[in-house]
mmCIF file of C-alpha atoms in Angstrom:
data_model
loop_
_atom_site.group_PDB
_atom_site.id
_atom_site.type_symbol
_atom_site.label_atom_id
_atom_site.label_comp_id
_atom_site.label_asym_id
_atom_site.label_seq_id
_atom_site.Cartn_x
_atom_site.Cartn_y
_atom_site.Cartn_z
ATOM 1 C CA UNK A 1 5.278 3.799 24.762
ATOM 2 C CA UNK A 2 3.037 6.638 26.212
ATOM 3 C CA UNK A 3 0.643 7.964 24.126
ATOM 4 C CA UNK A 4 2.569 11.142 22.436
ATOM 5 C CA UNK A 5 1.141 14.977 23.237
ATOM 6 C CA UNK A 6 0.156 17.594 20.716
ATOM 7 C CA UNK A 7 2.939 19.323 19.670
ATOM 8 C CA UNK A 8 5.226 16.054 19.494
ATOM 9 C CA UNK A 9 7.311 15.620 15.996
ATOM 10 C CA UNK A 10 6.386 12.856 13.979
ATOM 11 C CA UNK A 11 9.064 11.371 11.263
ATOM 12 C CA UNK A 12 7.498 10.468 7.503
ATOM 13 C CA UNK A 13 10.046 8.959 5.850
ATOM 14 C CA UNK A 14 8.948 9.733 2.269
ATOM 15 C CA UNK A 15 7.148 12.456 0.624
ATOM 16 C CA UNK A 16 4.709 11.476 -1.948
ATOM 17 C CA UNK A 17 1.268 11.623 -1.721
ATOM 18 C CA UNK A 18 0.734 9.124 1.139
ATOM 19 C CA UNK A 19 3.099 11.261 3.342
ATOM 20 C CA UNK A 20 1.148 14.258 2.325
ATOM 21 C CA UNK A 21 -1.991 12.951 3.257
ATOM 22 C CA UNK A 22 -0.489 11.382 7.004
ATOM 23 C CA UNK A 23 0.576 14.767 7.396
ATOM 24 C CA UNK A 24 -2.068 16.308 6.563
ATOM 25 C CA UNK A 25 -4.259 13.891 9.042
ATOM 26 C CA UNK A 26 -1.023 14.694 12.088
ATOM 27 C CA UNK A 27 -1.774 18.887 11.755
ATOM 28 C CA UNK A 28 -5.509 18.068 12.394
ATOM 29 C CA UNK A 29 -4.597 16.169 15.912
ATOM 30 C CA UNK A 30 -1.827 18.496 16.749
ATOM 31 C CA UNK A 31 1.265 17.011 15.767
ATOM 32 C CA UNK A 32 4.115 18.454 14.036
ATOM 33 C CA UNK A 33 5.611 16.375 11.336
ATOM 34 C CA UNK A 34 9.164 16.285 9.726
ATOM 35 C CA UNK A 35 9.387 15.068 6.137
ATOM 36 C CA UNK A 36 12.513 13.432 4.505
ATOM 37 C CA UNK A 37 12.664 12.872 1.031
ATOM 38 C CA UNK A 38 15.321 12.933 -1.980
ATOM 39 C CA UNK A 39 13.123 14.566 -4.738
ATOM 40 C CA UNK A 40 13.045 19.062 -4.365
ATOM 41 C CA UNK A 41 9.395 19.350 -4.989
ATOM 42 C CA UNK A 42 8.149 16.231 -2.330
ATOM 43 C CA UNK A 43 4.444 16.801 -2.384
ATOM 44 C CA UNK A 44 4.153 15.950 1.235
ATOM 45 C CA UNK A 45 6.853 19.303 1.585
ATOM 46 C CA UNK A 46 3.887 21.777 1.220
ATOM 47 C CA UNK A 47 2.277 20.556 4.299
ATOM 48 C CA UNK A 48 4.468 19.209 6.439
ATOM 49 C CA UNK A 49 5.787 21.233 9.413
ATOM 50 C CA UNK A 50 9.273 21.001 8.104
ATOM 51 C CA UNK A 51 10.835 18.651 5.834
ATOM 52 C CA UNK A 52 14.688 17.531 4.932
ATOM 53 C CA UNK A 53 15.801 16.855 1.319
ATOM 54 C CA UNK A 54 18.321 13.961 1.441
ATOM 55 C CA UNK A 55 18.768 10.432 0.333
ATOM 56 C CA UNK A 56 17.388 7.570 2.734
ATOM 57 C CA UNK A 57 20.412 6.512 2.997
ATOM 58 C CA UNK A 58 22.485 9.739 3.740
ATOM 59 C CA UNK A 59 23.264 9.113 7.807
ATOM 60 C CA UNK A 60 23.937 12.691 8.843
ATOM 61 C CA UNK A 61 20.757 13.577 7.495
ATOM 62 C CA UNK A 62 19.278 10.297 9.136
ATOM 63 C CA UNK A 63 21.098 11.180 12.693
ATOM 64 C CA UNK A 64 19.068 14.977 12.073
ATOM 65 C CA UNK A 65 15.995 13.365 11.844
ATOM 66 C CA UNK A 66 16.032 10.961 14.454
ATOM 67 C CA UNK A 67 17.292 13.647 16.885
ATOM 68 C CA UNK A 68 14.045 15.989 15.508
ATOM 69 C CA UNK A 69 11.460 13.075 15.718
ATOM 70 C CA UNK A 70 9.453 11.496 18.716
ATOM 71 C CA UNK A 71 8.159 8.739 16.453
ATOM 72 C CA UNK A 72 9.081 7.329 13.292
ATOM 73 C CA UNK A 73 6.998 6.256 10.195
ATOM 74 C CA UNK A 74 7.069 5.885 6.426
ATOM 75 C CA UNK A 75 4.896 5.934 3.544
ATOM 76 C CA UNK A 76 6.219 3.127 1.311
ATOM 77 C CA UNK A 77 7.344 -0.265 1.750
ATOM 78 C CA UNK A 78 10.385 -0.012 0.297
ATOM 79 C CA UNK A 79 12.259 1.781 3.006
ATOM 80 C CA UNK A 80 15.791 -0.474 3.655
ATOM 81 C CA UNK A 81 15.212 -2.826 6.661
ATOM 82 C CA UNK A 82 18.287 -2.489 8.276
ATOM 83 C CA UNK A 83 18.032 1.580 8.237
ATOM 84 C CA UNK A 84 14.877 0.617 10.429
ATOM 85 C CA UNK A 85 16.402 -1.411 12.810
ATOM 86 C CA UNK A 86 19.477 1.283 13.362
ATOM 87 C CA UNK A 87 17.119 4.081 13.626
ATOM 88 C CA UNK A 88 14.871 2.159 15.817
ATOM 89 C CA UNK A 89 17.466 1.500 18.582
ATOM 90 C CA UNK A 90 17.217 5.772 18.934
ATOM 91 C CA UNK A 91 13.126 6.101 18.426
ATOM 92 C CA UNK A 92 10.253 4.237 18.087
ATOM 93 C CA UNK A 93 9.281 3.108 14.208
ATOM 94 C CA UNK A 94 6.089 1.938 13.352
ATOM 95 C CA UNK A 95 5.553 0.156 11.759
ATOM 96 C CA UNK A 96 8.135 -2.495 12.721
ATOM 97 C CA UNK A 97 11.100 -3.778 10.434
ATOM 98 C CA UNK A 98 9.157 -7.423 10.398
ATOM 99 C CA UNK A 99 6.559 -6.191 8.334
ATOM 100 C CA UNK A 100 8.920 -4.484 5.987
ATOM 101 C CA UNK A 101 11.046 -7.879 5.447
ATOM 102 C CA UNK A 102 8.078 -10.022 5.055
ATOM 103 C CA UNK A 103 6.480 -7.904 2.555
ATOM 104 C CA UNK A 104 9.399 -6.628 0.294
ATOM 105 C CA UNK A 105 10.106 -9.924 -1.156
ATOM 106 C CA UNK A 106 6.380 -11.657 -2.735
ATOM 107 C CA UNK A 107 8.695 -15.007 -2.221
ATOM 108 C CA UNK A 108 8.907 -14.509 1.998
ATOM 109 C CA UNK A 109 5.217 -13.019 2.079
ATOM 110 C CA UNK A 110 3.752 -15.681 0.249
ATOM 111 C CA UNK A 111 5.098 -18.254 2.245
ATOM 112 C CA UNK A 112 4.393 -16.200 5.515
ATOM 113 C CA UNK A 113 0.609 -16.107 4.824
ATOM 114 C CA UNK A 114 0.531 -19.537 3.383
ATOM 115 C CA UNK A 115 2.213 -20.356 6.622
ATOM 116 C CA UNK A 116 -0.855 -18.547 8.419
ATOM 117 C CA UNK A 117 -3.385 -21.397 6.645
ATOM 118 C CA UNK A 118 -4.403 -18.779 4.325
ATOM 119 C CA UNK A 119 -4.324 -19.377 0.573
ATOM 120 C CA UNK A 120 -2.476 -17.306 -1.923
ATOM 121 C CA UNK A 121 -2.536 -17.988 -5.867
ATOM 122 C CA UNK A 122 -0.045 -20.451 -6.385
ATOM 123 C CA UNK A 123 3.299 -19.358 -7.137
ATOM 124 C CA UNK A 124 6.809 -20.981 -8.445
ATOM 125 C CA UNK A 125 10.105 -19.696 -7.629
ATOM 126 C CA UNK A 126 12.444 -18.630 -11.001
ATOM 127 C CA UNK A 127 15.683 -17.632 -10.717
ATOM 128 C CA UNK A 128 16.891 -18.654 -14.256
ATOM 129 C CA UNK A 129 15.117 -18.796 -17.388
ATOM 130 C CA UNK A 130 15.251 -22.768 -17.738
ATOM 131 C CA UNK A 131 12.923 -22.671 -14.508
ATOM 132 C CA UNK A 132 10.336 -20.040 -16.662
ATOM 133 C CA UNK A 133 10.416 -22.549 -19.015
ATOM 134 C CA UNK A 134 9.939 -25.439 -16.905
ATOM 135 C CA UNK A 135 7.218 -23.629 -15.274
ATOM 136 C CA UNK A 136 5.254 -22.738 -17.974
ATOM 137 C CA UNK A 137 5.248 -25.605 -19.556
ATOM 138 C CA UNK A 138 3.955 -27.243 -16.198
ATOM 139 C CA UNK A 139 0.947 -24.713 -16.335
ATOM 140 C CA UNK A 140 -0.144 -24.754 -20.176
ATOM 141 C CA UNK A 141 2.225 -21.201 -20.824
ATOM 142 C CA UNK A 142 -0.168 -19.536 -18.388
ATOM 143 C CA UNK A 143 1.492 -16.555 -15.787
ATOM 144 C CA UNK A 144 2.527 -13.757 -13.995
ATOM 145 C CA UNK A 145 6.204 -13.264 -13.821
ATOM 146 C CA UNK A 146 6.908 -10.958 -10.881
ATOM 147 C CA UNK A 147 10.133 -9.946 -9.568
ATOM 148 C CA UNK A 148 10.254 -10.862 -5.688
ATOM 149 C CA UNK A 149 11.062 -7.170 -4.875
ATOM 150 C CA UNK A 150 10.279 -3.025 -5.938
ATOM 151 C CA UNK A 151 7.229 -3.787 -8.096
ATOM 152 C CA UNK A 152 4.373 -1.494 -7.750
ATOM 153 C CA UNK A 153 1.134 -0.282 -9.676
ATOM 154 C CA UNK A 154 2.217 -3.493 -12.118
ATOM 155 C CA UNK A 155 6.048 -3.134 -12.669
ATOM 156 C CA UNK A 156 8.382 -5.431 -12.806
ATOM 157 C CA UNK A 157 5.910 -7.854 -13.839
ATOM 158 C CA UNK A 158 4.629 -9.506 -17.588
ATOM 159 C CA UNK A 159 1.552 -12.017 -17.989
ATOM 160 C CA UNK A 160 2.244 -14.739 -20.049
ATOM 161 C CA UNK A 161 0.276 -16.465 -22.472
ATOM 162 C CA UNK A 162 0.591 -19.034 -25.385
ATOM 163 C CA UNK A 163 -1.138 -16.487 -27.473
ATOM 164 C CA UNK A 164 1.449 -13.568 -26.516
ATOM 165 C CA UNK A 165 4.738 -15.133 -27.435
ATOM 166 C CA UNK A 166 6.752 -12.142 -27.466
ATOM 167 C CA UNK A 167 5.879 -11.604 -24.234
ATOM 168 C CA UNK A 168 8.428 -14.644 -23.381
ATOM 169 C CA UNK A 169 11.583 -12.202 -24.407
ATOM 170 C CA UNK A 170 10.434 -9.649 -22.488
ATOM 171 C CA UNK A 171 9.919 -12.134 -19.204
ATOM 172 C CA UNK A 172 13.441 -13.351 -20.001
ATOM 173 C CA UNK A 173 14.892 -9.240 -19.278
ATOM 174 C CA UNK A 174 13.205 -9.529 -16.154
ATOM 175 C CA UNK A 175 14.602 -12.627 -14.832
ATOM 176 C CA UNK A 176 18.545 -11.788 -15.889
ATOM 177 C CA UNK A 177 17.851 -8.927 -13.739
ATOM 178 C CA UNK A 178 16.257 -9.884 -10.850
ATOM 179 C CA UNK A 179 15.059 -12.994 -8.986
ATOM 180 C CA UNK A 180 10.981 -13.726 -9.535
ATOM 181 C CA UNK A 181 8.092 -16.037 -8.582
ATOM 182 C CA UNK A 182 5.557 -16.975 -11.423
ATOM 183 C CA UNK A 183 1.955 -16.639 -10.003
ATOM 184 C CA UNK A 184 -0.587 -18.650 -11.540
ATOM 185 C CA UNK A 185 -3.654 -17.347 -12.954
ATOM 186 C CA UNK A 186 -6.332 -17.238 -10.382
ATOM 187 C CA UNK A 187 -10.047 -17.202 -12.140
ATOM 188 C CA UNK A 188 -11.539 -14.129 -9.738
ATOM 189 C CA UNK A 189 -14.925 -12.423 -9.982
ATOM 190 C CA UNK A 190 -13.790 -9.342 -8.078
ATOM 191 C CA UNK A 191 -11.309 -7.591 -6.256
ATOM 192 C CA UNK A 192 -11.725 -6.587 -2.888
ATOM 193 C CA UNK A 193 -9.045 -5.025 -0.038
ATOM 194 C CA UNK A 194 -9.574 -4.454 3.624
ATOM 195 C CA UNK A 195 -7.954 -1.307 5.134
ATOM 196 C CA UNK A 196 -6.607 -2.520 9.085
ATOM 197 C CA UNK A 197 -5.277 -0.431 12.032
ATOM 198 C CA UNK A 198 -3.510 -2.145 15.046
ATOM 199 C CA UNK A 199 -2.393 0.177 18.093
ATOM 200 C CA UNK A 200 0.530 -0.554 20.238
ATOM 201 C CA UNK A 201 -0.894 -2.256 22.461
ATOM 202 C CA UNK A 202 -3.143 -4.323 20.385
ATOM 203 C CA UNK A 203 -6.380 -2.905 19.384
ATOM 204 C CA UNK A 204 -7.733 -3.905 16.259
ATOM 205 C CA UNK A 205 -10.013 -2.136 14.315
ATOM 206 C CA UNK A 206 -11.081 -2.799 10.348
ATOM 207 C CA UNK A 207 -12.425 -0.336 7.666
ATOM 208 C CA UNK A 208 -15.190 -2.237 5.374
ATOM 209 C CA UNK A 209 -14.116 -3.859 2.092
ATOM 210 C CA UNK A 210 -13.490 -2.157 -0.954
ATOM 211 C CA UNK A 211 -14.000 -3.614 -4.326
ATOM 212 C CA UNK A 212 -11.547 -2.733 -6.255
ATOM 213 C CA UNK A 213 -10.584 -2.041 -10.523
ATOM 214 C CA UNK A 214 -7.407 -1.755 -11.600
ATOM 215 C CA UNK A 215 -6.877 -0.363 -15.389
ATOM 216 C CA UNK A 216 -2.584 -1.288 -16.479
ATOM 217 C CA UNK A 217 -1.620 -2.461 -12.893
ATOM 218 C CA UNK A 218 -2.715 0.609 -11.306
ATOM 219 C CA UNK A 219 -5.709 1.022 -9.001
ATOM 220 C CA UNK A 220 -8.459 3.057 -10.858
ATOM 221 C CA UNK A 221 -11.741 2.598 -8.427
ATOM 222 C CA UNK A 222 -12.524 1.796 -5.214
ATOM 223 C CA UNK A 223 -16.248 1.039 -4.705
ATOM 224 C CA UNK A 224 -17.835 0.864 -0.589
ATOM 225 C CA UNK A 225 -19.735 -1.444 -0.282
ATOM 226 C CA UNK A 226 -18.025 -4.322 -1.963
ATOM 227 C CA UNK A 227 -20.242 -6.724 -3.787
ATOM 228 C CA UNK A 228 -20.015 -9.552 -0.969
ATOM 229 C CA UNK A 229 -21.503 -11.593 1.096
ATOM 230 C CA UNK A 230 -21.482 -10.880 4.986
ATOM 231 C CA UNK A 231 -19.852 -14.021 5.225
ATOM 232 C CA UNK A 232 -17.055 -13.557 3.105
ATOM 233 C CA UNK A 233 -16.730 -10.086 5.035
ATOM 234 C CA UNK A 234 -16.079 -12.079 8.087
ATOM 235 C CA UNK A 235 -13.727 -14.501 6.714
ATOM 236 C CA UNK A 236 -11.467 -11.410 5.132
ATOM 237 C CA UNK A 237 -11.769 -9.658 8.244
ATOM 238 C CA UNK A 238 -10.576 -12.626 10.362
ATOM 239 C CA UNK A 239 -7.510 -13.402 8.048
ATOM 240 C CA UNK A 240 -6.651 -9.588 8.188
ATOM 241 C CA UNK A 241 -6.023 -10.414 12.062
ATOM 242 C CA UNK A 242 -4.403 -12.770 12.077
ATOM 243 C CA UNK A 243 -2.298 -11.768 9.499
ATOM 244 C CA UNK A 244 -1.863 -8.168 11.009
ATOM 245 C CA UNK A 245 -1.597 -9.971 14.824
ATOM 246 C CA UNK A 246 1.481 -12.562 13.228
ATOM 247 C CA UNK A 247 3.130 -9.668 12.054
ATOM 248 C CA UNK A 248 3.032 -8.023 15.433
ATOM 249 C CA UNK A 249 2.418 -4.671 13.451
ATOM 250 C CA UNK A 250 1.696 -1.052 14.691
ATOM 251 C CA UNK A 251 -0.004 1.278 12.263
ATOM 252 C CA UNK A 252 -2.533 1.015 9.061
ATOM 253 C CA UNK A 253 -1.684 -1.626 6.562
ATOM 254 C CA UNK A 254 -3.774 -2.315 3.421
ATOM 255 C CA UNK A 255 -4.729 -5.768 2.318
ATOM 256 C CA UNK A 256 -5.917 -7.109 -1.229
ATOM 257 C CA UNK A 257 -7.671 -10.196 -1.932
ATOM 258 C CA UNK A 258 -9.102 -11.996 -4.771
ATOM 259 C CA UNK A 259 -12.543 -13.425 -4.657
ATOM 260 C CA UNK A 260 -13.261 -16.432 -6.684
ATOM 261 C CA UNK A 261 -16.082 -17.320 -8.728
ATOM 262 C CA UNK A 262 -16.500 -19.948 -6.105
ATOM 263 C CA UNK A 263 -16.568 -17.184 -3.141
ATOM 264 C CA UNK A 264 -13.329 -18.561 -1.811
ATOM 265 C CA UNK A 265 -10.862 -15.690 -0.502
ATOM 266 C CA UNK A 266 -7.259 -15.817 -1.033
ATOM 267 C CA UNK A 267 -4.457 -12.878 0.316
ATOM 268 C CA UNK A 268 -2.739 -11.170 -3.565
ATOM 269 C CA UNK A 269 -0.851 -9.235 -1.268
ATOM 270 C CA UNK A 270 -1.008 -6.543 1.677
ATOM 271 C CA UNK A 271 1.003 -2.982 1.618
ATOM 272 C CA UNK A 272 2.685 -2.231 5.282
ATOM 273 C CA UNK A 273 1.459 1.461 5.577
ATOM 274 C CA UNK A 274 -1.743 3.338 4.257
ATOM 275 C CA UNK A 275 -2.951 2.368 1.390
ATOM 276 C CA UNK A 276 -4.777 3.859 -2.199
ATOM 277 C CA UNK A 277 -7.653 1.982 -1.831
ATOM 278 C CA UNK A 278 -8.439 3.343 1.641
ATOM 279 C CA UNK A 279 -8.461 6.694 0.224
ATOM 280 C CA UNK A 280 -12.601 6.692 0.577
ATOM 281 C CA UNK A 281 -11.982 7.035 4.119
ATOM 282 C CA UNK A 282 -10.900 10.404 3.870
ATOM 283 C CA UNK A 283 -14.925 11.488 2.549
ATOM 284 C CA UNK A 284 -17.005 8.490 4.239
ATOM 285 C CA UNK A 285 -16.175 7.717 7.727
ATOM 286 C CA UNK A 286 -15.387 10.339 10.815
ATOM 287 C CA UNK A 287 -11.732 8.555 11.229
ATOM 288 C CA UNK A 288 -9.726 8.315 8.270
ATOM 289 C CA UNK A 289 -6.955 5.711 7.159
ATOM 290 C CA UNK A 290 -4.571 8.814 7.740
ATOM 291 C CA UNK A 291 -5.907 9.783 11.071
ATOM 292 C CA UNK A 292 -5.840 6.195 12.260
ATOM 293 C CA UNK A 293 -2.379 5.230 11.040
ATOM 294 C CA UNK A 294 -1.314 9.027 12.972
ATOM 295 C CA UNK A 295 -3.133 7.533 16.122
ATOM 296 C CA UNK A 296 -1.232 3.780 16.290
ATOM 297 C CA UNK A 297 1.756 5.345 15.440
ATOM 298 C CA UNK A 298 1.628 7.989 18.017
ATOM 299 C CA UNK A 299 0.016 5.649 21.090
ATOM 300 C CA UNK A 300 -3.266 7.132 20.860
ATOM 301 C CA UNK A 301 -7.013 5.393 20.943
ATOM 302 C CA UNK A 302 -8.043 3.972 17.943
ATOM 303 C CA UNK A 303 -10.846 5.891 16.403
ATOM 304 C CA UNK A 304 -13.963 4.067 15.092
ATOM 305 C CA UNK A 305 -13.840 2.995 11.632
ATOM 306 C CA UNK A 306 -17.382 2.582 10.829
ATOM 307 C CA UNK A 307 -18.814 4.592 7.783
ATOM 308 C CA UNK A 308 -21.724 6.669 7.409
ATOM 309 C CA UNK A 309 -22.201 6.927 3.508
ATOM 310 C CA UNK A 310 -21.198 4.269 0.412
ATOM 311 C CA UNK A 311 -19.151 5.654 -1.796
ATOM 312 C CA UNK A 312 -17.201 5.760 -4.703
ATOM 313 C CA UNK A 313 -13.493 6.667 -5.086
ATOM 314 C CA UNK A 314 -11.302 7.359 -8.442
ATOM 315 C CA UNK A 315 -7.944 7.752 -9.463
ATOM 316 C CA UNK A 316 -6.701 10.726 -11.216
ATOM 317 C CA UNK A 317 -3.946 9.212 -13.562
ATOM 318 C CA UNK A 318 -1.552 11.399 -15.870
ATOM 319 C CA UNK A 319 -4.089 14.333 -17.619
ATOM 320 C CA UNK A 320 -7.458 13.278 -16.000
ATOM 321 C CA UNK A 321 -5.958 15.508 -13.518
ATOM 322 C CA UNK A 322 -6.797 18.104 -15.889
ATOM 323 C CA UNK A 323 -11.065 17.986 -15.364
ATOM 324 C CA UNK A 324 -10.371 18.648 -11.923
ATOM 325 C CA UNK A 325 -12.139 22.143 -12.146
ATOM 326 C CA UNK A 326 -14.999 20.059 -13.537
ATOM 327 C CA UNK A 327 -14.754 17.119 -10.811
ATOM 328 C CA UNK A 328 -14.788 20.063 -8.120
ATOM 329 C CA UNK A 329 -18.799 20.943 -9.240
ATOM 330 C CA UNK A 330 -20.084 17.542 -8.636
ATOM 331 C CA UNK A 331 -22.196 16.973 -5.569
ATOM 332 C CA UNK A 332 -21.278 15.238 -2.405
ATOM 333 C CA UNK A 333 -17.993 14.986 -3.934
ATOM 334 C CA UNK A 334 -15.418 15.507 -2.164
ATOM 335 C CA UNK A 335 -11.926 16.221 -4.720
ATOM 336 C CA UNK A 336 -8.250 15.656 -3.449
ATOM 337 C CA UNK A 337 -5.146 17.113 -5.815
ATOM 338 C CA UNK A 338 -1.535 15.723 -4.822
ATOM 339 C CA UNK A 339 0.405 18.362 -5.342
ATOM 340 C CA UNK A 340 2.820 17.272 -7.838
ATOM 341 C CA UNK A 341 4.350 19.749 -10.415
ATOM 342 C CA UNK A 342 4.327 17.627 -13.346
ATOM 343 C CA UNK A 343 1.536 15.273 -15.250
ATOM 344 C CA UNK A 344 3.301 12.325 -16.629
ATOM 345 C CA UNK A 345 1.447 9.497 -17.870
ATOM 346 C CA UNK A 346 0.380 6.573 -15.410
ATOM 347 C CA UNK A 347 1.301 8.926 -12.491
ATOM 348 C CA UNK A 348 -1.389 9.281 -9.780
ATOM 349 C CA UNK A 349 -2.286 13.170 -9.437
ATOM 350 C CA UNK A 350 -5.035 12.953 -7.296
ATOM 351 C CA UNK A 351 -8.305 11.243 -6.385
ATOM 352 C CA UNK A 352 -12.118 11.692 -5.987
ATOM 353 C CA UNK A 353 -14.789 10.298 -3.806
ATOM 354 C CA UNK A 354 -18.442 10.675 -4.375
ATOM 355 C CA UNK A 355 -20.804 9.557 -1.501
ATOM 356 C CA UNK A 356 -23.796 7.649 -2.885
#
């Protein structure tokens, strides 16, 4: 595909914050953008170019966007594979519907980076509840029930313990509803994720870790520079590749590891589009993860990912939102509100980065 020209339409399917922000990043390089979304009051609405209130899977609408758009992309993972394929047969969608299968079942992406020689925490499959309870009893009542699909920021999910018994009915919901894996513990020092950007044609380029700290399942702080050795910077870096390079993919995809107590590396799980704990790029480096993803997506250059400050970035969840006015005084911070008409608890409002 040739590199698109300012004034091209670009297609976000979804309008949350992430499609706010890749909007946001396609005005500043000259792209128009059209937004489709179910929800009225779609943050990513008030800054689009133009936007279309439908359900994804509501084909007139999709046949009006596909007709409006030069290039396709999304801002969750969730997006229904099969909708990409169609659509793709009309326009170019990045990224491609591989990444979206392997990733929307923990089962298939599991076995597709074990598959790479990269280690994951261990994980059994549990489709009834006698295989929970064989499971557990296999690894000392020790877990993380997961379904295999639709969890985010710690849904669909319960840890199980022998001292948290209850927990067990709750597990039991989960399972009668939906097929899961059970992850094993894994005894980690730190979090850590690496933001990635592949072009069409190949290019890679990788933002520098972030160490991560999530508070109820839900990102809470990204710190730049993580807390690691250069050498275990390389080694994330080089299974980002050839993860990103198996997966063929086109666009800015977000990857989260643990890191041992042992400095061993293992892959929790990676996020096919632009990612929360990139969101330090926006206030630290000349390229951000928005701009990048706009610039694979679109056929353009790669832009250079290095950074010129450390920093620190922070969640907004539910009515933290609310010392915004405050957060807006601090120095060398730079403050980012989503939008969103409502504070609900555990939602994400907004974020903050500080350079330090």
């Amino acid at each position: 595909m040739a590199a698109l020209q300012p004034g091209a339409t670009i297609g976000i399917l979804g309008g949350g914050q992430l499609g706010r922000m890749l909007a946001m990043a396609a005005a500043k390089l000259g792209f128009r953008t059209l937004v489709l979304d179910p929800q009225e009051n779609s943050p990513a609405f008030q800054v689009s170019t133009d936007f279309l209130i439908a359900d994804y899977t509501d084909n007139k609408a999709l046949d009006e966007f596909v007709d409006r758009c030069d290039v396709v992309t999304y801002e969750f993972e969730n997006v229904d594979v099969f909708a990409i394929r169609s659509l793709q047969k009309r326009v170019p969608c990045y990224p491609g519907p591989e990444a979206l299968k392997v990733s929307q079942d923990r089962l298939i992406e599991k076995s597709f980076i074990n598959d790479l020689n990269i280690a994951t925490a261990p994980f059994t499959v549990i489709d009834t509840r006698s295989d929970l309870e064989q499971a557990l009893s296999v690894g000392n009542g020790v877990g993380i029930l997961k379904t295999r699909r639709f969890g985010y920021d710690g849904k669909g999910q319960v840890r199980l313990s022998p001292d948290k018994p209850e927990r067990l009915e709750h597990a039991f919901e989960i399972i009668d509803t939906a097929p899961c894996i059970l992850e094993g513990l894994v005894d980690f020092e730190r979090e850590i994720s690496v933001i990635a950007a592949r072009s069409i044609d190949g290019d890679i380029q990788l933002y520098n870790p972030a160490e991560n700290v999530h508070q109820d399942g839900i990102l809470k702080t990204s710190t730049v520079p993580a807390d690691i050795s250069v050498e275990s910077t390389n080694i994330a870096q080089a299974m980002v590749e050839k993860l990103i390079t198996a997966l063929d993919y086109v666009g800015v995809m977000g990857i989260e590891f643990f890191v041992t107590l042992d400095d061993e590396l293992m892959i929790n799980e990676f996020a096919p589009r632009v990612h929360n704990s990139g969101h330090w790029t926006e206030a630290a480096c000349v390229v951000s993860q928005f701009e990048q993803h706009i610039r694979a997506v679109s056929g353009m250059t790669l832009g250079n990912p290095v950074r010129h400050s450390d920093c620190y970035m922070e969640n907004l969840i539910g009515s933290e939102a609310k010392n915004a006015t405050e957060i807006a005084t601090r120095s060398n911070t730079m403050l980012h509100l989503y939008g969103k008409a409502e504070i609900r608890e555990g939602r994400k409002m907004g974020h903050f980065t500080t350079l330090t």
